[in-house]
PDB file of C-alpha atoms in Angstrom:
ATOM      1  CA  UNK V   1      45.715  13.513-124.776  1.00 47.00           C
ATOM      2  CA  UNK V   2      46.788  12.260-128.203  1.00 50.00           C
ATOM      3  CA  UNK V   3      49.294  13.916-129.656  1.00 52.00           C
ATOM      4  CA  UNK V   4      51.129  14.879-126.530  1.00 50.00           C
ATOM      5  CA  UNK V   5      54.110  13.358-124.950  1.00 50.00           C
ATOM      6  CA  UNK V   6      53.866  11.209-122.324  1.00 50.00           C
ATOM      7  CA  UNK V   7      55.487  12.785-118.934  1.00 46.00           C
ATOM      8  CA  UNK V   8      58.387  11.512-117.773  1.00 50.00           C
ATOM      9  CA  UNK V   9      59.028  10.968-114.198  1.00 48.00           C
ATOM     10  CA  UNK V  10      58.960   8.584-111.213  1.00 47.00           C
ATOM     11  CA  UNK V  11      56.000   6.594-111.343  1.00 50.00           C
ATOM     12  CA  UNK V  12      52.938   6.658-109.057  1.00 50.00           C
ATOM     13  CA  UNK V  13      53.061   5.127-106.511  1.00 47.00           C
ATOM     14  CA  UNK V  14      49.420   3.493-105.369  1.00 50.00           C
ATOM     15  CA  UNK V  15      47.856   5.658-102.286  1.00 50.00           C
ATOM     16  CA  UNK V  16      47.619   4.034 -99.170  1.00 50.00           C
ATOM     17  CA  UNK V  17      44.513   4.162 -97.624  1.00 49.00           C
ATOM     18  CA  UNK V  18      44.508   6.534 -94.236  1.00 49.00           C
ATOM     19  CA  UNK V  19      43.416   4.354 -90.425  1.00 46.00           C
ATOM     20  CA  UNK V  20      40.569   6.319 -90.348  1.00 41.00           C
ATOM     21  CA  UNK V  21      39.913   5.643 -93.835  1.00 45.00           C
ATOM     22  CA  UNK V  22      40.257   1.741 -93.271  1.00 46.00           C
ATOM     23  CA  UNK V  23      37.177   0.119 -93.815  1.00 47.00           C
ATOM     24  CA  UNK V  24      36.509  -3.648 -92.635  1.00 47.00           C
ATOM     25  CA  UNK V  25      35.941  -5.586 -95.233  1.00 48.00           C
ATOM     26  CA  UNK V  26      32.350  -7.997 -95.635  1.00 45.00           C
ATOM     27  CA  UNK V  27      32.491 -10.693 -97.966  1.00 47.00           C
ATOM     28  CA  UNK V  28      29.390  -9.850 -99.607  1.00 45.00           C
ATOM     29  CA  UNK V  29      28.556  -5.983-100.021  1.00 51.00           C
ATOM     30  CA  UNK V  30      25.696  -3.940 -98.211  1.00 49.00           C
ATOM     31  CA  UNK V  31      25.990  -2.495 -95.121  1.00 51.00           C
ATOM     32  CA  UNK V  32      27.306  -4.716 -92.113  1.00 51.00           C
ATOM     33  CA  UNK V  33      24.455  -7.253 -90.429  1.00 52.00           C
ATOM     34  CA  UNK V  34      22.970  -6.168 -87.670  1.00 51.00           C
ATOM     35  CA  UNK V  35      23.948  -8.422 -84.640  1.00 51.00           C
ATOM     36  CA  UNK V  36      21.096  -9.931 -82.852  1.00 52.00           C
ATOM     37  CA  UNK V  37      20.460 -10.169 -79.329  1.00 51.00           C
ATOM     38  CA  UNK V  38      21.463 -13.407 -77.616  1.00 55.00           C
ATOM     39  CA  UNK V  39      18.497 -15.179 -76.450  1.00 59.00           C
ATOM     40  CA  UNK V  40      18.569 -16.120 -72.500  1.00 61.00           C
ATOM     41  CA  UNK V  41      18.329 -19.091 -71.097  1.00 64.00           C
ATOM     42  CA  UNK V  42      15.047 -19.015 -69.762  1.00 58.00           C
ATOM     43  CA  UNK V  43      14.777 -22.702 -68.079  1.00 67.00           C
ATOM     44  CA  UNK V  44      18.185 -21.833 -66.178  1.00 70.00           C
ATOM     45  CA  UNK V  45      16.542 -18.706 -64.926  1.00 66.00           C
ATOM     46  CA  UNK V  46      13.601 -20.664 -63.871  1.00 65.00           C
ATOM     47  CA  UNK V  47      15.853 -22.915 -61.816  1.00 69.00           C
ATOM     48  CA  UNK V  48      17.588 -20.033 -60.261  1.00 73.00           C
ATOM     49  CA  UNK V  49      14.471 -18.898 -59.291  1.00 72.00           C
ATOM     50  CA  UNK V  50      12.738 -21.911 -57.723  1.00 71.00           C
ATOM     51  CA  UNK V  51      16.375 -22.918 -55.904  1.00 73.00           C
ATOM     52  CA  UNK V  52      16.001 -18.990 -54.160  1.00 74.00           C
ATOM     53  CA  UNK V  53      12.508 -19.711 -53.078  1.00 68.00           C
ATOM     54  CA  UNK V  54      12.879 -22.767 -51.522  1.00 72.00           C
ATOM     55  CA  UNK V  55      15.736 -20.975 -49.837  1.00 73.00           C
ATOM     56  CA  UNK V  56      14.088 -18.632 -48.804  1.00 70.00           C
ATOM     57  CA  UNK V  57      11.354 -20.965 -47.455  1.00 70.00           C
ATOM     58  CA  UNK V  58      13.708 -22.975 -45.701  1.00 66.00           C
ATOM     59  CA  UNK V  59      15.181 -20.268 -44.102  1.00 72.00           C
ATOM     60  CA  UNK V  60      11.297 -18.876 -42.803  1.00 69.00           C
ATOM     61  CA  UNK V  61      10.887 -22.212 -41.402  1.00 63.00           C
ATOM     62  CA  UNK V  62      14.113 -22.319 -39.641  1.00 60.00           C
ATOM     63  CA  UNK V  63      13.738 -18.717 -38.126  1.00 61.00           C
ATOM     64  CA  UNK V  64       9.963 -20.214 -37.239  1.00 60.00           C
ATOM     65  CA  UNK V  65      11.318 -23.406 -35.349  1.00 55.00           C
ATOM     66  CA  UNK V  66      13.769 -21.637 -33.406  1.00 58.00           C
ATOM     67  CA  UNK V  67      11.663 -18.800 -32.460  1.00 54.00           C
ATOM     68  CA  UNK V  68       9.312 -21.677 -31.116  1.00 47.00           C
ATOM     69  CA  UNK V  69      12.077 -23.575 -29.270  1.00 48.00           C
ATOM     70  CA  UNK V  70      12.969 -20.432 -28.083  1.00 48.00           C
ATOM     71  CA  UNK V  71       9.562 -19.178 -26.487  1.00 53.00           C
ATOM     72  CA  UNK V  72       9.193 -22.689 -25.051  1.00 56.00           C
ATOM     73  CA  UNK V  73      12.391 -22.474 -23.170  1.00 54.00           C
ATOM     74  CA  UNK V  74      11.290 -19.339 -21.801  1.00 53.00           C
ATOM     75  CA  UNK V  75       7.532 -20.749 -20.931  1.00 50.00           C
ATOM     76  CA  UNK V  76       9.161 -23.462 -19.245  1.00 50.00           C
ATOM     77  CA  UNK V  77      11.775 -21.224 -17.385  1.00 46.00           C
ATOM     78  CA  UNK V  78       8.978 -18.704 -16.583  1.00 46.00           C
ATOM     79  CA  UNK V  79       6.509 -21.461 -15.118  1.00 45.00           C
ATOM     80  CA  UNK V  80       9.391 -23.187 -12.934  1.00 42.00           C
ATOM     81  CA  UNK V  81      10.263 -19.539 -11.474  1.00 42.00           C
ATOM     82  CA  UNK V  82       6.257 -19.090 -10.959  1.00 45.00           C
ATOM     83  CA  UNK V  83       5.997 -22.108  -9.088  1.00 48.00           C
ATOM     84  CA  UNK V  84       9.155 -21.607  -7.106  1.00 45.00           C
ATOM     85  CA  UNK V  85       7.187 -18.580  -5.973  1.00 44.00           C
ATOM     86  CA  UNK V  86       4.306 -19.934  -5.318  1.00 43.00           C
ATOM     87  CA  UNK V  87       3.736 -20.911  -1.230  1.00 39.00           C
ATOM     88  CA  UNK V  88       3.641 -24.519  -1.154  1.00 38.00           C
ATOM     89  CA  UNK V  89       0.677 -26.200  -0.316  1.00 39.00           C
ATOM     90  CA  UNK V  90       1.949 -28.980   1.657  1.00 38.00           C
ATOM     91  CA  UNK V  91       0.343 -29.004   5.217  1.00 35.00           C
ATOM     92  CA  UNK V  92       2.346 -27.963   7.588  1.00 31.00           C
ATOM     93  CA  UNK V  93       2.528 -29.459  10.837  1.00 31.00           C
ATOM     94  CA  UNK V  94       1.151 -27.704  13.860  1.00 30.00           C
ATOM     95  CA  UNK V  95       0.167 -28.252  17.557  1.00 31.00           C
ATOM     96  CA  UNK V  96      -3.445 -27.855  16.472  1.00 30.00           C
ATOM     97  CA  UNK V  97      -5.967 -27.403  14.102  1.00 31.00           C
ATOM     98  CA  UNK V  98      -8.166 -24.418  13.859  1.00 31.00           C
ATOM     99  CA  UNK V  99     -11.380 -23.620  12.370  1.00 32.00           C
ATOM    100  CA  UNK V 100     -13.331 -20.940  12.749  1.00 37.00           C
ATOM    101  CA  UNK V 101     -17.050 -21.875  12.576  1.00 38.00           C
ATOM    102  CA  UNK V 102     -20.099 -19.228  11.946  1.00 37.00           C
ATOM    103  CA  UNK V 103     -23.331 -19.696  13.449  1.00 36.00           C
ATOM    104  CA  UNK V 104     -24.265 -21.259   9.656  1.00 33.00           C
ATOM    105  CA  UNK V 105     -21.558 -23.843  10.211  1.00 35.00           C
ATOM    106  CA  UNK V 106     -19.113 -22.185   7.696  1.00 33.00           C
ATOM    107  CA  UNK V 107     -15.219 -21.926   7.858  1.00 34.00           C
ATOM    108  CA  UNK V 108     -13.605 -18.632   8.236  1.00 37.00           C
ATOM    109  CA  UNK V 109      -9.873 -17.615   8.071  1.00 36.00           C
ATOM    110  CA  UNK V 110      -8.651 -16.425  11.303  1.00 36.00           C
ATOM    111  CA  UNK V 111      -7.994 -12.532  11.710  1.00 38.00           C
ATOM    112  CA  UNK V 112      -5.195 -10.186  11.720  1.00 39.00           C
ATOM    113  CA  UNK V 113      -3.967  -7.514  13.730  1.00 42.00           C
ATOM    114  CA  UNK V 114      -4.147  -8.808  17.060  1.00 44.00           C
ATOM    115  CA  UNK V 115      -1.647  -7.710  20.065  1.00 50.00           C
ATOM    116  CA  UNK V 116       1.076 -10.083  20.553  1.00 53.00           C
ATOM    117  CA  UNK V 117      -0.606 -13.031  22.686  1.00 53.00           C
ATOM    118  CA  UNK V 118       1.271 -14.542  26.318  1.00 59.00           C
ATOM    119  CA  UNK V 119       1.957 -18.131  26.411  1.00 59.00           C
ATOM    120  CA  UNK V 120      -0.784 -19.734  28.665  1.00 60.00           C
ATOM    121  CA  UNK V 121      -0.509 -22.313  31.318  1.00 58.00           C
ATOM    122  CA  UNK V 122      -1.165 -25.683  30.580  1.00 62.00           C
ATOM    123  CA  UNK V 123      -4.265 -25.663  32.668  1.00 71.00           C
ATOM    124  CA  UNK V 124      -6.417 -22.754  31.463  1.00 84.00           C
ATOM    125  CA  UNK V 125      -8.252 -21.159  34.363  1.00 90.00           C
ATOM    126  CA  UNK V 126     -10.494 -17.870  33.543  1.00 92.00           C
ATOM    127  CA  UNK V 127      -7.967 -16.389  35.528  1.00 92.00           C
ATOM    128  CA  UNK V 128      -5.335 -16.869  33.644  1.00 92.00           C
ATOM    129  CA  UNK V 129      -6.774 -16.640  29.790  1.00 94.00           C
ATOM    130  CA  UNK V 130      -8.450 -13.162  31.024  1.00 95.00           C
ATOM    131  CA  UNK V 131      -5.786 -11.774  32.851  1.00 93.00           C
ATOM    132  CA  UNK V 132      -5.385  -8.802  31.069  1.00 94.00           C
ATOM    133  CA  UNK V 133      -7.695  -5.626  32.362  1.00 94.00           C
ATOM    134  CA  UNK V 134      -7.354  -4.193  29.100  1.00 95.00           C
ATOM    135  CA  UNK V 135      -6.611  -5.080  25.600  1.00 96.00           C
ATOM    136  CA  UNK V 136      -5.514  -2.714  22.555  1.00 95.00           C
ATOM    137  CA  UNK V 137      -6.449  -4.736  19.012  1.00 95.00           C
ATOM    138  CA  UNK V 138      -6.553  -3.087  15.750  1.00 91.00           C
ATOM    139  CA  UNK V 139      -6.525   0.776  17.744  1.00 92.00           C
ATOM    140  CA  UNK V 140      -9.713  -0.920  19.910  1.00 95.00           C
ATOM    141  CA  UNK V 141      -9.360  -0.630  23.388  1.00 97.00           C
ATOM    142  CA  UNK V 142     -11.068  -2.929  24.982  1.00 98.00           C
ATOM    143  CA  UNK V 143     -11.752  -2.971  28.843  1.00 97.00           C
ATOM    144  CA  UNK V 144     -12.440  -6.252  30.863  1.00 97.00           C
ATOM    145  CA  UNK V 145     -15.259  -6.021  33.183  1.00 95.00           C
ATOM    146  CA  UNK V 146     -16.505  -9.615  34.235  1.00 94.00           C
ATOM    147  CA  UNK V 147     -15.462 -13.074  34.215  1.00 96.00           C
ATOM    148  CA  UNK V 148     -16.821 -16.172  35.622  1.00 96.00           C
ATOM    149  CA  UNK V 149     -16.474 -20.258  34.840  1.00 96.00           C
ATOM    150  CA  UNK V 150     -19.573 -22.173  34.325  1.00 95.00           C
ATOM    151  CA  UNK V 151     -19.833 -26.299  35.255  1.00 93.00           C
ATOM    152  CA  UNK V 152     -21.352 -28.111  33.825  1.00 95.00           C
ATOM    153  CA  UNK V 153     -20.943 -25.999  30.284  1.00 96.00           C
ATOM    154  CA  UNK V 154     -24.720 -25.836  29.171  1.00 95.00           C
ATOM    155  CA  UNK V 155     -25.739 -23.274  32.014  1.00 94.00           C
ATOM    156  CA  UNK V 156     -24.451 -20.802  30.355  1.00 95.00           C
ATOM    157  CA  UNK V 157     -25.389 -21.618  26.678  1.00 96.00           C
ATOM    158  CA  UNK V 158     -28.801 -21.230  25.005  1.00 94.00           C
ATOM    159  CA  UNK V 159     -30.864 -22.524  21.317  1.00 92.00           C
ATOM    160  CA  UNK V 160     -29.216 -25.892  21.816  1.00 95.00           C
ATOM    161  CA  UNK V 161     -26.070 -25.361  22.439  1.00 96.00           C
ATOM    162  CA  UNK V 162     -25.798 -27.078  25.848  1.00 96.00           C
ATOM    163  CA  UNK V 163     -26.331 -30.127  24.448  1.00 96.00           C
ATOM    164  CA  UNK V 164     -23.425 -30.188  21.802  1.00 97.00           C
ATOM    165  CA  UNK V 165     -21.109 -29.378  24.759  1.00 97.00           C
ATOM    166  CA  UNK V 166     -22.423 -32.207  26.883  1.00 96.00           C
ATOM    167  CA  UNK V 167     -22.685 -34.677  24.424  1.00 96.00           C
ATOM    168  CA  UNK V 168     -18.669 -34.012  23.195  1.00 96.00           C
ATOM    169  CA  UNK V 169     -17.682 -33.940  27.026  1.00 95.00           C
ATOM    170  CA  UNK V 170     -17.644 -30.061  27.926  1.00 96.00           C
ATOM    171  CA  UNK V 171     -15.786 -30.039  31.145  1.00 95.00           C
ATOM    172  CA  UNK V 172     -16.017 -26.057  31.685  1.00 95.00           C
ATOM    173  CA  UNK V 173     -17.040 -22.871  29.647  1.00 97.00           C
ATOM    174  CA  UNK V 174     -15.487 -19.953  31.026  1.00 97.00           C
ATOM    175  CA  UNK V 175     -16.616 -16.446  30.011  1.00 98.00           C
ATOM    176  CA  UNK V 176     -15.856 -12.568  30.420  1.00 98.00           C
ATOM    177  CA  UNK V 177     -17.030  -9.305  28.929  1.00 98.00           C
ATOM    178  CA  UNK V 178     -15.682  -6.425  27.416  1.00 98.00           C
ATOM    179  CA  UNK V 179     -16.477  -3.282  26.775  1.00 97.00           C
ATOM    180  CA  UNK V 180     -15.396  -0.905  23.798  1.00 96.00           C
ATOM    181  CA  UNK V 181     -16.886   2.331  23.440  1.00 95.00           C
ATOM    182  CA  UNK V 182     -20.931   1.634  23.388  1.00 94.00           C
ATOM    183  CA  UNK V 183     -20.526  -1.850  22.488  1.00 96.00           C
ATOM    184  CA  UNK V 184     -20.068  -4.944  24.603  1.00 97.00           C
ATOM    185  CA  UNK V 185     -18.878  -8.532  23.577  1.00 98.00           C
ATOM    186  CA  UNK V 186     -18.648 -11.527  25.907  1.00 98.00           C
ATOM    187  CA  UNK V 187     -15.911 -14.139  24.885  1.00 98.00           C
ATOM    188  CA  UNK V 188     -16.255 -17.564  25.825  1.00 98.00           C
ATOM    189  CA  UNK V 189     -13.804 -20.634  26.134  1.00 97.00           C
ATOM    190  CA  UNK V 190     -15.234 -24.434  26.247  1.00 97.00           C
ATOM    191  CA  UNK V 191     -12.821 -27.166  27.293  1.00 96.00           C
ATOM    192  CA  UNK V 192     -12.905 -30.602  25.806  1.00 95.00           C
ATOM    193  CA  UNK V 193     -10.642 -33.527  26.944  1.00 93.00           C
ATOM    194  CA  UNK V 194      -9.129 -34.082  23.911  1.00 93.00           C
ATOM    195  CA  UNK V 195      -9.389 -32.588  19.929  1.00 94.00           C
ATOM    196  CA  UNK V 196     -11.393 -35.164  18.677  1.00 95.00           C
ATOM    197  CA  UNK V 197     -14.146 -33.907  21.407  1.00 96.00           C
ATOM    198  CA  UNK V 198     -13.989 -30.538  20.290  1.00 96.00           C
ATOM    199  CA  UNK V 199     -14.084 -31.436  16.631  1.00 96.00           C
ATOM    200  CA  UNK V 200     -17.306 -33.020  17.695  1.00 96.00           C
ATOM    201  CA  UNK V 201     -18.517 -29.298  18.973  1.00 96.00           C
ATOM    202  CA  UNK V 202     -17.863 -27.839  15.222  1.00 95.00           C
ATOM    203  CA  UNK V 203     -19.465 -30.487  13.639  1.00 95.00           C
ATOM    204  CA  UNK V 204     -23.076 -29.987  15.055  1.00 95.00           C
ATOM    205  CA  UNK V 205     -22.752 -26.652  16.113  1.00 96.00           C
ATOM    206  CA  UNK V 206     -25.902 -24.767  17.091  1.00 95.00           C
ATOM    207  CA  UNK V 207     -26.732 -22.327  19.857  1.00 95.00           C
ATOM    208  CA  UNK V 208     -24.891 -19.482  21.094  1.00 96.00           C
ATOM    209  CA  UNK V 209     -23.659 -19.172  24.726  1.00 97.00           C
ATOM    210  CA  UNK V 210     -25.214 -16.549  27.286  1.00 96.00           C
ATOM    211  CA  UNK V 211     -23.712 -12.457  27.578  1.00 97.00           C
ATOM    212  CA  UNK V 212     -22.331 -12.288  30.617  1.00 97.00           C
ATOM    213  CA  UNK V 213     -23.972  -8.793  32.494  1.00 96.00           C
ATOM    214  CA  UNK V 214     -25.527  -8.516  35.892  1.00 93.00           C
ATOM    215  CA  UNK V 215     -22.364  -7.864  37.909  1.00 89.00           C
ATOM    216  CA  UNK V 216     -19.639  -5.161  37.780  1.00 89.00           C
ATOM    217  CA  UNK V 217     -21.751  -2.667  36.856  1.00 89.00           C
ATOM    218  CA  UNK V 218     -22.314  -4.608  33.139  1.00 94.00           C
ATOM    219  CA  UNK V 219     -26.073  -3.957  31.888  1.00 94.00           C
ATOM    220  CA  UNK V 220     -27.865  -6.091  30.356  1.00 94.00           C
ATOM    221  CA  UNK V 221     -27.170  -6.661  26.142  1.00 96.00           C
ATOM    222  CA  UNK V 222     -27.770  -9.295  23.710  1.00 95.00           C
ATOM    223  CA  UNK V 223     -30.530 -10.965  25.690  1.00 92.00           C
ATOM    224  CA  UNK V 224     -33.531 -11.811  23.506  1.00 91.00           C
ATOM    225  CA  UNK V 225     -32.395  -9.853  20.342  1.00 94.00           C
ATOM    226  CA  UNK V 226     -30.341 -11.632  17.326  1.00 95.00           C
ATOM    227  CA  UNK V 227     -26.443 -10.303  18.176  1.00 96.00           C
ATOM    228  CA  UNK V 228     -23.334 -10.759  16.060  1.00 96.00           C
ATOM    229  CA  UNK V 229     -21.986 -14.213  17.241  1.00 96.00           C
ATOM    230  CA  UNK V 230     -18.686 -16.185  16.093  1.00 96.00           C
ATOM    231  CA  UNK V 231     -17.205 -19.701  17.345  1.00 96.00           C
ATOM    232  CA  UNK V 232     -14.309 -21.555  16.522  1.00 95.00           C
ATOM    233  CA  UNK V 233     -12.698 -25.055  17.546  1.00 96.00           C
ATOM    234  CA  UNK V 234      -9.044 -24.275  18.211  1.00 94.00           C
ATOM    235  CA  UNK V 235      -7.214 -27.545  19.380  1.00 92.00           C
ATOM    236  CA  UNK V 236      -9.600 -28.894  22.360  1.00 93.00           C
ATOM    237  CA  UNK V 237     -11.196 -25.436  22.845  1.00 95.00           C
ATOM    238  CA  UNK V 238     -14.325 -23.775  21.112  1.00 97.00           C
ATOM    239  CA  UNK V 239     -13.886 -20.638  21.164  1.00 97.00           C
ATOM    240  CA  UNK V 240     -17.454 -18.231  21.038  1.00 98.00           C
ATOM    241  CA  UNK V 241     -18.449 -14.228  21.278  1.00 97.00           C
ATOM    242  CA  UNK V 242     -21.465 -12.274  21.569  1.00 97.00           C
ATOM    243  CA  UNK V 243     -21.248  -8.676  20.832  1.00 97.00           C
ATOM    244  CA  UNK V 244     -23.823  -5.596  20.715  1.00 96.00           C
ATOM    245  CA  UNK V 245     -24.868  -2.616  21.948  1.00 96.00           C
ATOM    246  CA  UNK V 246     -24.849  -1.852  25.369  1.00 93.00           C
ATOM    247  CA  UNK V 247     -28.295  -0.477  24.855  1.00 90.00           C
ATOM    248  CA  UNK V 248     -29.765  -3.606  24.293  1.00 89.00           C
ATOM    249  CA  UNK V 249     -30.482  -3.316  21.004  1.00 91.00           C
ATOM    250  CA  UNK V 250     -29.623  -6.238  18.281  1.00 92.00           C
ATOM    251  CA  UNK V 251     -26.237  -6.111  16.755  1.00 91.00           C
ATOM    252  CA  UNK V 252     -26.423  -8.514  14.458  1.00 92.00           C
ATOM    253  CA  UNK V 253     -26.189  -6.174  11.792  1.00 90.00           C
ATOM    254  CA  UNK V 254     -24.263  -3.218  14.031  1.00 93.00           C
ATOM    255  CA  UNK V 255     -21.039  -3.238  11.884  1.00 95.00           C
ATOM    256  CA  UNK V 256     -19.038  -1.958  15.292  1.00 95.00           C
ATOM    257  CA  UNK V 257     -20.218  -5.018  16.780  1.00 96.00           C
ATOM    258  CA  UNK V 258     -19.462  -7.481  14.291  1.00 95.00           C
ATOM    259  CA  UNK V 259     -15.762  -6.021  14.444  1.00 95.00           C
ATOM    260  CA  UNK V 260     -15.392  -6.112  18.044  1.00 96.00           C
ATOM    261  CA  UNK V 261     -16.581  -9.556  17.238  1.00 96.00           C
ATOM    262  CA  UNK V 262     -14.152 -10.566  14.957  1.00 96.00           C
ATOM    263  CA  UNK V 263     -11.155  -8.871  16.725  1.00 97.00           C
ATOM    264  CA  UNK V 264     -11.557 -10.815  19.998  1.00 97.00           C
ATOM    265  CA  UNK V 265     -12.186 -13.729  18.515  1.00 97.00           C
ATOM    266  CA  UNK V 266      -9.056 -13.155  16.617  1.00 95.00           C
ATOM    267  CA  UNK V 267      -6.960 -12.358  20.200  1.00 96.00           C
ATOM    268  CA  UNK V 268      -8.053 -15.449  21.910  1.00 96.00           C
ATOM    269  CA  UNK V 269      -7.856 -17.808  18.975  1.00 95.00           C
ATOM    270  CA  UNK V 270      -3.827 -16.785  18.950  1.00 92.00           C
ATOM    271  CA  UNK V 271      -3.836 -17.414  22.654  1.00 91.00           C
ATOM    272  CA  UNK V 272      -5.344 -20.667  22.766  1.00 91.00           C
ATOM    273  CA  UNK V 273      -3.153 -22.091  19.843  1.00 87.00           C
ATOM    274  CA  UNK V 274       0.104 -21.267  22.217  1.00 71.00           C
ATOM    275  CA  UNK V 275      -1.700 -22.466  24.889  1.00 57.00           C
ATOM    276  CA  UNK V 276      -3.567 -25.460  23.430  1.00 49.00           C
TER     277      UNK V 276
END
């Protein structure tokens, strides 16, 4: 103030501004700018992206192809295990061919269950292909009760039968009949020279051959009544049965009969192929 001394002392030192009092300094005044966000780089991002899908694709398609190659291997290995299962088809060689031939001319598959079969003699005589009294097929008992051999063949045939046989060379038919509960069957055995004779036989079958009755206490069945009939060529044999009730009534639709049909035929068709 005027009029007063000055004040004498050490002088002032400036004040230094405190750290948390430092400011930063802006070359221009106003508050400090506000930074802006950096803008992205949108066409990298786009190449990112396209690069991780076509990865992603290729990737798909190699997980496709070798999933493929994969399931083929195993198609492959799967079908050459099936056909090593598989029973081959190549035709085996046997002794003889055999067909079995229905009165319509049709093939059937031979039958199961049959005993085990004796080996014949090279020269079949009734006595020896109907040796047996009895027989035991498929828990069948069946009980021999006639047997004769017919020459020529066509005496004992009938509906045209006896001329197939003696136009392929018949040379005998030999015949016997069994009886199984209340049904009887009559088996019969044709002999041909060679194959190609008895081949003949199947190939223009027609007929039947006779039921055997009238002796040994056998009564008389199948005569002038439609009875379940079979025949088969087996090597240079035809083999036939008859079978039906012993009442004399048809048995062309008697189930028991058509089994006892099929089951002999069945026996003697194993016994002629290890005798043919």
């Amino acid at each position: 103030m005027p009029g007063q001394p000055p004040v004498h002392g050490a002088p002032p030192f400036p004040q230094q501004p405190q750290p948390w009092q430092q400011q930063t300094q802006y070359p221009y005044p106003g508050p400090p700018p506000i930074q802006q966000p950096v803008e992205p780089d949108w066409q990298q991002l786009a190449d990112q992206r396209e690069a991780q899908v076509r990865r992603k694709r290729l990737m798909t398609g190699l997980g496709i192809g070798i999933g493929v190659v994969v399931l083929g291997a195993g198609a492959a290995a799967i079908a050459v295990l099936s056909q090593d299962d598989k029973p081959s088809n190549d035709p085996v060689a046997s002794p003889s061919a055999s067909t079995q031939v229905s009165p319509s001319g049709s093939a059937k598959p031979s039958g199961s269950g049959s005993p085990t079969t004796k080996q014949l003699p090279p020269a079949i005589t009734a006595e020896a292909l109907f040796a047996d009294q009895s027989l035991n097929i498929g828990g069948h008992n069946y009980v021999r009760k006639s047997t004769t051999t017919d020459n020529p063949c066509w005496k004992a045939t009938g509906a045209g039968l006896g001329d197939v046989l003696s136009n392929a060379n018949c040379s005998q038919l030999m015949r016997a009949t069994y009886f199984t509960g209340n049904t009887a069957v009559t088996v019969g055995v044709a002999v041909f020279k060679s194959e190609s004779d008895a081949a003949k036989v199947g190939a223009g079958m027609k007929g039947q051959i006779q039921p055997l009755f009238g002796k040994d206490n056998v009564g008389e069945f199948c005569r002038d009544v439609a009875c379940s009939l079979s025949n088969r060529v087996e090597g240079r044999y035809v083999l036939f049965t008859v079978a039906g009730p012993i009442s004399g009534g048809a048995g062309a639709q008697d189930p028991v009969a058509q089994s006892a049909s099929k089951e002999l035929d069945s026996y003697f068709d194993q016994l002629l192929t290890k005798g043919s």
